[in-house]
Coordinates of C-alpha atoms in Angstrom, one line a residue:
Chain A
X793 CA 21.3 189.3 245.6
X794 CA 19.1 188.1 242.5
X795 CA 15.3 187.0 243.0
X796 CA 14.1 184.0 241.2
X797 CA 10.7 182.7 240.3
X798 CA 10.0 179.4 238.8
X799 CA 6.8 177.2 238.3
X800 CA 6.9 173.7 240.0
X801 CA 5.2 170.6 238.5
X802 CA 4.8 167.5 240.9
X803 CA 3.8 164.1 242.1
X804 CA 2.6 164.7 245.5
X805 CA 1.8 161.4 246.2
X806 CA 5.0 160.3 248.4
X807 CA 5.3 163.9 250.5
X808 CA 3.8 165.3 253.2
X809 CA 2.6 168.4 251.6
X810 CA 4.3 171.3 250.6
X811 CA 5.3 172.8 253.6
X812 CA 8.4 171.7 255.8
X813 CA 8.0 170.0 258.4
X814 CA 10.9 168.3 260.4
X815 CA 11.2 164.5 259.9
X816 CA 9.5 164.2 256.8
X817 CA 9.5 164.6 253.0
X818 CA 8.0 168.0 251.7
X819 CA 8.0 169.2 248.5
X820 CA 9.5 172.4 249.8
X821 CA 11.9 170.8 251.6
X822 CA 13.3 168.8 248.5
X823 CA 13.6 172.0 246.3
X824 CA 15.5 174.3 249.3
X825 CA 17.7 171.0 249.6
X826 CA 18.1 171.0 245.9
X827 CA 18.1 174.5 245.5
X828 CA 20.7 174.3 248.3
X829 CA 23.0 172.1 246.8
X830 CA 23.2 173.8 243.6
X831 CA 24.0 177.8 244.9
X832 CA 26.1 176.3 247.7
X833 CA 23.7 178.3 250.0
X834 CA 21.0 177.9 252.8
X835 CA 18.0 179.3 250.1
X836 CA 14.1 179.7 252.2
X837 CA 11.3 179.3 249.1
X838 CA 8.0 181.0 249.7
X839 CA 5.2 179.4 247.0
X840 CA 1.7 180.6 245.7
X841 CA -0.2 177.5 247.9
X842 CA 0.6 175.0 250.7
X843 CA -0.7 172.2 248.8
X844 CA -2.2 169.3 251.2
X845 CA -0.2 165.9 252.0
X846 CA -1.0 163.7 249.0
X847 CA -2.2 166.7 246.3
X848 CA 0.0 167.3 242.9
X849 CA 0.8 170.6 241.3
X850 CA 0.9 171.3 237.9
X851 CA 1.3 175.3 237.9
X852 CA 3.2 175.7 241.5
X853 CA 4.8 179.2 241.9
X854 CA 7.6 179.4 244.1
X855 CA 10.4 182.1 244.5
X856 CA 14.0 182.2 246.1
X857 CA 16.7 184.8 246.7
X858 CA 20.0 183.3 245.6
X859 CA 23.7 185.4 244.5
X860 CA 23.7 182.5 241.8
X861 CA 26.2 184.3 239.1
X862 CA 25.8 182.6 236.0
X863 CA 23.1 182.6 233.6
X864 CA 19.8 181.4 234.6
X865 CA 19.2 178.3 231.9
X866 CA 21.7 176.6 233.5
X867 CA 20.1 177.1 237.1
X868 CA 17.2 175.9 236.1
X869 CA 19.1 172.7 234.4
X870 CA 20.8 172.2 237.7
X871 CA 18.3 172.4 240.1
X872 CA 16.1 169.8 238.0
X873 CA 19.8 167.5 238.0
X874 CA 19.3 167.0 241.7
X875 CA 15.6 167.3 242.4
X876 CA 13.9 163.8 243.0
X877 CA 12.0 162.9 239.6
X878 CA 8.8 163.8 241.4
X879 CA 9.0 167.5 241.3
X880 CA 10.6 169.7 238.3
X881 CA 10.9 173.4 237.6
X882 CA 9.0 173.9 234.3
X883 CA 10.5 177.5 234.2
X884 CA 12.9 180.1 235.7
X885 CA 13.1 183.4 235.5
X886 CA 14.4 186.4 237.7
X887 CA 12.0 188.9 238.4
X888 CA 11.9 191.6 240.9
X889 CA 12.4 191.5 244.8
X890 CA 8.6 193.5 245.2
X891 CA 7.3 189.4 243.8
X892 CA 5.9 187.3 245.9
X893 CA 4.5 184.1 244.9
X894 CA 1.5 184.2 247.3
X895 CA 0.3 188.0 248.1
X896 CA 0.9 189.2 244.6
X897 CA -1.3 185.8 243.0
X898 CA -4.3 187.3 241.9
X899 CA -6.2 183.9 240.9
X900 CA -5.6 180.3 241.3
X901 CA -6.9 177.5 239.7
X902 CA -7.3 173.8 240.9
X903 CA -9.0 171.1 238.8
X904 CA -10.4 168.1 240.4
X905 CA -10.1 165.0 238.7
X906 CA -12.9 162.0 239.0
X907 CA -12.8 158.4 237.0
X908 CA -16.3 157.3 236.9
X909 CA -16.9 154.0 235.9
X910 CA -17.8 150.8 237.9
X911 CA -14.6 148.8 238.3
X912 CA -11.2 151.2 239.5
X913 CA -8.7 151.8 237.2
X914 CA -5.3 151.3 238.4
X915 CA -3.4 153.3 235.5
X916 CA -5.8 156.4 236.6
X917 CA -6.0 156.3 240.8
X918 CA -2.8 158.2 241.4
X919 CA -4.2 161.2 239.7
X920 CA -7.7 160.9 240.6
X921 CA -10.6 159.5 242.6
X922 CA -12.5 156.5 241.3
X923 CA -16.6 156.9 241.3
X924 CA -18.7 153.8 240.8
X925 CA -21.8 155.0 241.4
X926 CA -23.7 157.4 239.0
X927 CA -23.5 161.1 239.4
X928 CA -25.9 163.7 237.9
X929 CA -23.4 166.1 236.1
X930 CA -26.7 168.9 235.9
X931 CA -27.5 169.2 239.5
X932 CA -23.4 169.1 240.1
X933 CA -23.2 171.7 237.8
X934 CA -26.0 173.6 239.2
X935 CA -24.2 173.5 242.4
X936 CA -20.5 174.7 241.1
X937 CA -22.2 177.5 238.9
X938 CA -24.2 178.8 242.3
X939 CA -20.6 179.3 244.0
X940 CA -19.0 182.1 241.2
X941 CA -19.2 185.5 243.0
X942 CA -18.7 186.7 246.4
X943 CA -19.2 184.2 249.1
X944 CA -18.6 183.3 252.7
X945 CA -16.8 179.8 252.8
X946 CA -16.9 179.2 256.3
X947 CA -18.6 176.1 256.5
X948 CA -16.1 174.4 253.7
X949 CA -12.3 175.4 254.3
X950 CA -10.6 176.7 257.6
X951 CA -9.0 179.7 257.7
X952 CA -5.7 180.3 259.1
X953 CA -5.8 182.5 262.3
X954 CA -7.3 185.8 261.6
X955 CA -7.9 185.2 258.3
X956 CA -11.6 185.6 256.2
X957 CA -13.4 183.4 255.5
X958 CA -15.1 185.1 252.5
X959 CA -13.6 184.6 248.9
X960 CA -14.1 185.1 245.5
X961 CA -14.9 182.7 242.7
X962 CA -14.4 183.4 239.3
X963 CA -14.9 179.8 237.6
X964 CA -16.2 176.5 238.7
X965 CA -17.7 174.1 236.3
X966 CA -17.6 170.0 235.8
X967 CA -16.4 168.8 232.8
X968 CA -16.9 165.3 231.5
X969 CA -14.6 163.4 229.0
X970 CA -15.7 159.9 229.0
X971 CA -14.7 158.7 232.0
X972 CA -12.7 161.3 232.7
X973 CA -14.6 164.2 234.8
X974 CA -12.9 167.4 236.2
X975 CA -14.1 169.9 238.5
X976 CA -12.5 173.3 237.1
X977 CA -12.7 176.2 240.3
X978 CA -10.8 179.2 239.8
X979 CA -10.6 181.7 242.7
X980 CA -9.0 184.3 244.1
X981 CA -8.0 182.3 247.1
X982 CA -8.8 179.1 248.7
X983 CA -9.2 178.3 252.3
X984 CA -7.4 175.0 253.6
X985 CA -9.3 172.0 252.2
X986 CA -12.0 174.6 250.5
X987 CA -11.8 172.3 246.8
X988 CA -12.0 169.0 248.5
X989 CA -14.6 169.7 250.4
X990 CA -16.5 171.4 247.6
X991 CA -15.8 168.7 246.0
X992 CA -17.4 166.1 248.5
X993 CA -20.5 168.2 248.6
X994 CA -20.9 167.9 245.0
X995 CA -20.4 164.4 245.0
X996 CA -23.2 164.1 247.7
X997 CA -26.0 166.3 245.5
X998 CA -24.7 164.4 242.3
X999 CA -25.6 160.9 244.2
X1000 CA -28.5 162.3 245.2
X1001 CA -28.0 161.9 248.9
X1002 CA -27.6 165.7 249.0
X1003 CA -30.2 168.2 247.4
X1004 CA -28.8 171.3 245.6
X1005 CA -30.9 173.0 248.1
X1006 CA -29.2 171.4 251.0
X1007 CA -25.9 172.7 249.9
X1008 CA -27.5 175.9 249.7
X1009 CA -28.4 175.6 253.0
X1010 CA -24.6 174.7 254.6
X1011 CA -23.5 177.3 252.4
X1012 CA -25.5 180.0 253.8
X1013 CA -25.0 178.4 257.7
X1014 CA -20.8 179.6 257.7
X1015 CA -21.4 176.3 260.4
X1016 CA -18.0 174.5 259.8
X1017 CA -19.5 171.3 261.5
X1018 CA -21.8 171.0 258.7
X1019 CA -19.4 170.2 256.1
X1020 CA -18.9 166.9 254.4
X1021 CA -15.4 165.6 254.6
X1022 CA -12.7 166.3 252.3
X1023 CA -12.3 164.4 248.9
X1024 CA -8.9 162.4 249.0
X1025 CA -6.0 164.1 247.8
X1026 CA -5.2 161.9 245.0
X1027 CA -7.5 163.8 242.7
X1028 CA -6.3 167.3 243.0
X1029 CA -4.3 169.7 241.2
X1030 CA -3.0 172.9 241.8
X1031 CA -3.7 173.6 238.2
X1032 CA -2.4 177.6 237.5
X1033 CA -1.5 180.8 239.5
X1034 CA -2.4 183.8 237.7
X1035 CA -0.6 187.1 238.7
Chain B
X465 CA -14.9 123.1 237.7
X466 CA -15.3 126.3 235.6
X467 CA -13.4 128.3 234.2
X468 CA -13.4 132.0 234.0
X469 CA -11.4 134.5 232.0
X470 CA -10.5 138.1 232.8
X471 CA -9.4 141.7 231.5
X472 CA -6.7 142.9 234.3
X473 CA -5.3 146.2 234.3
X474 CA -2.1 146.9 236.0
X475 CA 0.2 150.0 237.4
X476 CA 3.5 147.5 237.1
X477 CA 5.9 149.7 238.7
X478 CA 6.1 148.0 241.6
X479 CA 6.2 144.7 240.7
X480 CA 8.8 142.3 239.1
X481 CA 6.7 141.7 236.3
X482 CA 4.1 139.5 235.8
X483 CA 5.3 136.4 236.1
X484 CA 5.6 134.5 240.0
X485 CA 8.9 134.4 241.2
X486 CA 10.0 133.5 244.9
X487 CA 10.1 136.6 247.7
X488 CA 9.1 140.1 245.3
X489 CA 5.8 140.9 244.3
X490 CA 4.8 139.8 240.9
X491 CA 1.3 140.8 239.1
X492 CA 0.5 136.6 238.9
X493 CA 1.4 136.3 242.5
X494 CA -0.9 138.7 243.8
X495 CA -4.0 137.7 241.4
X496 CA -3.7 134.2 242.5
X497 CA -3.3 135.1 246.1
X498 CA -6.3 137.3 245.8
X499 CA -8.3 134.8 243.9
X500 CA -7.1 131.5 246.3
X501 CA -8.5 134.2 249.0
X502 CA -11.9 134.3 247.9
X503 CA -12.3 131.0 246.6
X504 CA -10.7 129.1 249.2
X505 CA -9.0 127.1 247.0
X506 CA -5.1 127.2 245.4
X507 CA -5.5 128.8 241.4
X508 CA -3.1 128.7 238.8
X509 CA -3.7 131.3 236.6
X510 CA -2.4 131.6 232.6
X511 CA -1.8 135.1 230.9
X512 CA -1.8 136.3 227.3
X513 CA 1.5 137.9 227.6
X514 CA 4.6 138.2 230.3
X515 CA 5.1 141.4 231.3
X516 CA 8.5 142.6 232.1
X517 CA 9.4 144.3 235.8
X518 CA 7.8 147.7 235.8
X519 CA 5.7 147.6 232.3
X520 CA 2.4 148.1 232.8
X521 CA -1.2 146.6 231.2
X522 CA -4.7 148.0 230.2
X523 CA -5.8 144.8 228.6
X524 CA -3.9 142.0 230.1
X525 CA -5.9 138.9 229.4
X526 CA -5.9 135.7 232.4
X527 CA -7.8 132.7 232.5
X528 CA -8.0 130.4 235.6
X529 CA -10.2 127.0 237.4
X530 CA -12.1 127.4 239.5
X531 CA -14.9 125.9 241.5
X532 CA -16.6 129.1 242.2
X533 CA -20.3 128.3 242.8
X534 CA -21.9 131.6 243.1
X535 CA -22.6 134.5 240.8
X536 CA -19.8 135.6 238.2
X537 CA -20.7 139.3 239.3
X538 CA -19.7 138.3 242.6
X539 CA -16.4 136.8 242.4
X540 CA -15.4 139.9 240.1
X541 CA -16.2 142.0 242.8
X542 CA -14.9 139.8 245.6
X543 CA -11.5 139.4 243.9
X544 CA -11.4 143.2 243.1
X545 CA -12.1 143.8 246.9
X546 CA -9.1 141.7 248.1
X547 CA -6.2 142.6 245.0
X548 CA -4.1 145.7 245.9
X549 CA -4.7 148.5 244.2
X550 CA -2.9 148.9 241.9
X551 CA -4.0 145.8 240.0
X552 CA -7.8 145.3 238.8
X553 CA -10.1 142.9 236.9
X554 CA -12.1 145.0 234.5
X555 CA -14.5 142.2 233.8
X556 CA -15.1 138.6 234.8
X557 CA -16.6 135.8 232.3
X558 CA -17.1 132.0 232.2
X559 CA -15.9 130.3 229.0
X560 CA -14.6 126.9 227.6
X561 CA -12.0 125.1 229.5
X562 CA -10.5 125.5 225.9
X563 CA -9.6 129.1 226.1
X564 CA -6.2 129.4 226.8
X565 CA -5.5 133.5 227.2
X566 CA -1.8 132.8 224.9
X567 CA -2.3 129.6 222.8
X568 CA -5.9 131.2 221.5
X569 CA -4.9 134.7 221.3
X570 CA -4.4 136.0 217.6
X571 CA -3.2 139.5 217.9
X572 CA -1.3 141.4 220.5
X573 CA -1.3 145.0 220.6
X574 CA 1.3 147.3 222.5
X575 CA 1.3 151.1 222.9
X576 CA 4.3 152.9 224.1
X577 CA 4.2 156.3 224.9
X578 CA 6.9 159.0 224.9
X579 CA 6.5 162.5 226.7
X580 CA 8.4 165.2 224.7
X581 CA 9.2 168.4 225.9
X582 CA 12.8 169.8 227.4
X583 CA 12.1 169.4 230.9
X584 CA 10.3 166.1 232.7
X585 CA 6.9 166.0 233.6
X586 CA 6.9 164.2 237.2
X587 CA 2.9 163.8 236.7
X588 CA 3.6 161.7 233.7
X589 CA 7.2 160.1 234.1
X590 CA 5.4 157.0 236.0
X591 CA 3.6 156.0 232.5
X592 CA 6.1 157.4 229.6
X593 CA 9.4 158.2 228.4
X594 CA 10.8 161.6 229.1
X595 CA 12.2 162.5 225.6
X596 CA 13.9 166.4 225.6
X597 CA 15.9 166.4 222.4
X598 CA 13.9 166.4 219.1
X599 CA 12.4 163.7 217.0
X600 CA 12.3 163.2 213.1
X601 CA 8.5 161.8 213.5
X602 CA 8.7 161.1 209.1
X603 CA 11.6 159.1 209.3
X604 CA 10.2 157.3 212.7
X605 CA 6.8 156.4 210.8
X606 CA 8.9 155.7 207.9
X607 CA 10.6 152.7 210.3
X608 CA 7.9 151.9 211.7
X609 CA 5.7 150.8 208.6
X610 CA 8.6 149.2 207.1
X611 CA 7.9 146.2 209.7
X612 CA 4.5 145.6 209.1
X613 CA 4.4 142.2 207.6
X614 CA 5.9 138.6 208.3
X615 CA 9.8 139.5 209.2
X616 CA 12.3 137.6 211.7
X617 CA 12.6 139.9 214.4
X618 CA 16.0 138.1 216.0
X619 CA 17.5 141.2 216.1
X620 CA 15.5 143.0 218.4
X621 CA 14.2 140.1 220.9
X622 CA 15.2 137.1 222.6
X623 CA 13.1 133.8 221.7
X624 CA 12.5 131.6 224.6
X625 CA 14.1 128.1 223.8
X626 CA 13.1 126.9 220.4
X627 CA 10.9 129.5 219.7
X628 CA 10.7 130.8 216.1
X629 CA 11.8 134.8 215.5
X630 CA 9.2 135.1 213.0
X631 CA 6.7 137.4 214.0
X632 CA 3.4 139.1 212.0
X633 CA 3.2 142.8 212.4
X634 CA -0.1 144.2 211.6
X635 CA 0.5 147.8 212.8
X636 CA 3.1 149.6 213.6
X637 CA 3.1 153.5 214.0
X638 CA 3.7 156.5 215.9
X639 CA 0.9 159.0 217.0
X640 CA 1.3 162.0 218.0
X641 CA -1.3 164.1 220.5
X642 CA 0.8 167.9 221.2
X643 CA 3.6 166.7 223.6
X644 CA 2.5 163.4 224.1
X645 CA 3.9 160.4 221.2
X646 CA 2.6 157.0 220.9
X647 CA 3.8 154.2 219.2
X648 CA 1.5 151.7 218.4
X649 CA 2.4 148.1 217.4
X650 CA 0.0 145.1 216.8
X651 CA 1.6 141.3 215.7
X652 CA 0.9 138.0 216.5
X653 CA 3.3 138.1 219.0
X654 CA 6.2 139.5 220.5
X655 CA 9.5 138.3 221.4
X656 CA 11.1 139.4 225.0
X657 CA 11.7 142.9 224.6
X658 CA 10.9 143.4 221.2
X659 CA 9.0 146.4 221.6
X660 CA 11.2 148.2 223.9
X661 CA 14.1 147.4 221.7
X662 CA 12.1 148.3 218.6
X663 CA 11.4 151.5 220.6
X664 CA 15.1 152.4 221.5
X665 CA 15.6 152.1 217.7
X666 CA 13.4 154.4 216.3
X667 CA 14.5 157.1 219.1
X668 CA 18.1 156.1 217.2
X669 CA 16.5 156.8 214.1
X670 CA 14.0 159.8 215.3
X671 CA 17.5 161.7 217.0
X672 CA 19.8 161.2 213.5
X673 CA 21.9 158.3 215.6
X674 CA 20.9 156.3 213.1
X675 CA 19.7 156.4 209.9
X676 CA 16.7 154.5 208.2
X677 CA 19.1 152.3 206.6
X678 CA 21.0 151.6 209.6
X679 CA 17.4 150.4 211.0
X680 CA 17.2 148.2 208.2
X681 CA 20.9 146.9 208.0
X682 CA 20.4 145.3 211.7
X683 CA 16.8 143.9 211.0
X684 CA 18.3 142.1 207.8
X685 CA 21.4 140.4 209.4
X686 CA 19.1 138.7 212.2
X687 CA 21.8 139.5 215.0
X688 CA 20.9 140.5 218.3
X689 CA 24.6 142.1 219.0
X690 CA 23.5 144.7 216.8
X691 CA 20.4 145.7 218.6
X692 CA 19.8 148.5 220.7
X693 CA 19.0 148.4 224.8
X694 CA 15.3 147.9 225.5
X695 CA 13.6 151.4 226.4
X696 CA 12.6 152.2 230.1
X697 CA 9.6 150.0 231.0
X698 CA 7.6 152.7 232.5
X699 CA 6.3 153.6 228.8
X700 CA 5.1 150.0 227.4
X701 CA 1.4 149.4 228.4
X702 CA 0.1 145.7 227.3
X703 CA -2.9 147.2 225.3
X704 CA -5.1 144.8 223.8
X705 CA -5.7 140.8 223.1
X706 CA -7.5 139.8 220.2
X707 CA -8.9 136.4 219.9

């Protein structure tokens, strides 16, 4: 048996997140299917992140056993034959058994997009959420700069079963070009819903109806019920794994 | 009655183009349903250009009656409110019943983008032209200045009934930005398809299919058997309208 890793590009938009689930379109469902069609055998994918219903991928690392023979290249070409146009492998390449897309990650990275201006921009909402109102990109970036380190996350994500709620971020920044504002966070793990809500919060202190002290504050709480809700899905982008 | 015109910008892959026909969604039937919905009253509207199914616009240009009595600012909003979303007005102004968005408009300009790299992009593929082979950019600049100027484009378009094939070309060349290619052509005006024909051609010409001369050979003989098919519509965004 070979063991094959590959980074995933999609358009989330029209699944219901990565992971199967019966009934429904999943972007992990489509590549097995593909993946499936291809070998000519039943193939289970295990990936760096469950991305949300809704959220795109830019740098998703999956991997797959499969006895496929012949030379990778032409794997690769085949699989991205019969995937739907939403999702393509942008690599392939066989690495050892001891890889695994999720416990070996050491960082990922997930950049928010925002499109600030007054009227909504058609060409631009599938990819990101539309702001109208002014932001203040220092206090916003007061806030993301406050979260690199060490910190307890309980009040923004939720944890699977047993799992901590304390993680570690390496990068988080805004960036703004024109319009075009991104949220850059860079971890070494997320929690389920962690960036959107960070996101949210960040909106609230950069409309003022939040201080940077009053995120400081829910931070420090680990009080889940004091978190603002999620940012829609549109706007983010599981951006890079790093292993 | 006044008379307002309006910059729309549209995500056209879901609609049968711009113009209304009976039973599929068309970009001109759902701005006049949304308008009639505010205003209360049945609008006709006029565009600057006639976008095929699935092309898309930044700066579409409409004009339309209407007896409006209240705020401009309002009615921009209120329309904005009511028009799916993937359709928008960008801004909203009151001019001379005299304005007519195609009869007054002097220059047209068109941008058609091309992604280039071996394996498809799904987070682009809605707005550009997967390209994976390589492209001769010299000799595709080299085609594209040689139609800036007055030439009869019969070739490359079809004239509605008794229309002229003469068109104006003010610019006409390829950009490139990494693995992203724009072409960007400004006339007078365009015949059907002319762009996405034009397009097609240069690819010809970018791939070796066809040489420059070849390019020039079909232009000269003014005989739409010899034309290429139109490009994919996904890539041609209705840019700018000058008046």
């Amino acid at each position: 048996m070979r063991y094959f890793r590959a980074t995933v590009e999609y358009d989330g938009t029209d699944f219901f997140g990565f992971q199967v689930q019966p009934g429904v379109p999943t972007i992990q469902g489509a590549l097995e299917e593909a993946i499936a069609r291809v070998t000519t055998e039943k193939t289970l994918i295990t990936a760096a992140g469950r991305t949300d219903t809704g959220v795109h991928a830019r740098g998703q690392v999956i991997a797959f056993p499969s006895s496929w023979k012949r030379d990778t290249e032409e794997l690769l070409r085949a699989i991205n034959a019969v995937l739907p146009e939403a999702i393509a492998l942008l690599d392939l390449e066989e690495v050892e058994e001891s890889f695994h897309p999720r416990y070996s990650a050491r960082r990922r990275e997930y950049r928010y997009f925002l499109h600030c201006r007054a009227v909504r921009s058609p060409l631009r909402l599938r990819y990101s959420l539309h702001v109208p109102y002014a932001l203040d990109i220092a206090a916003m970036n007061e806030v993301a700069h406050s979260i690199v380190g060490v910190h307890d996350f309980a009040t923004f994500g939720d944890p699977t079963s047993g799992e901590s709620t304390v993680r570690e971020v390496f990068t988080s920044r805004w960036e703004q070009r024109g319009e075009e504002w991104v949220y850059v966070v860079e971890a070494n793990g997320f929690l389920r819903r962690m960036v959107r809500t960070l996101v949210t919060a960040q909106l609230w202190v950069g409309s003022g109806r939040w201080l940077p002290e009053d995120f400081q504050a829910a931070l420090a709480a680990h009080d889940r019920s004091l978190s603002p809700p999620p940012a829609e899905p549109r706007g983010l982008h599981l951006w890079k794994v790093t292993y």
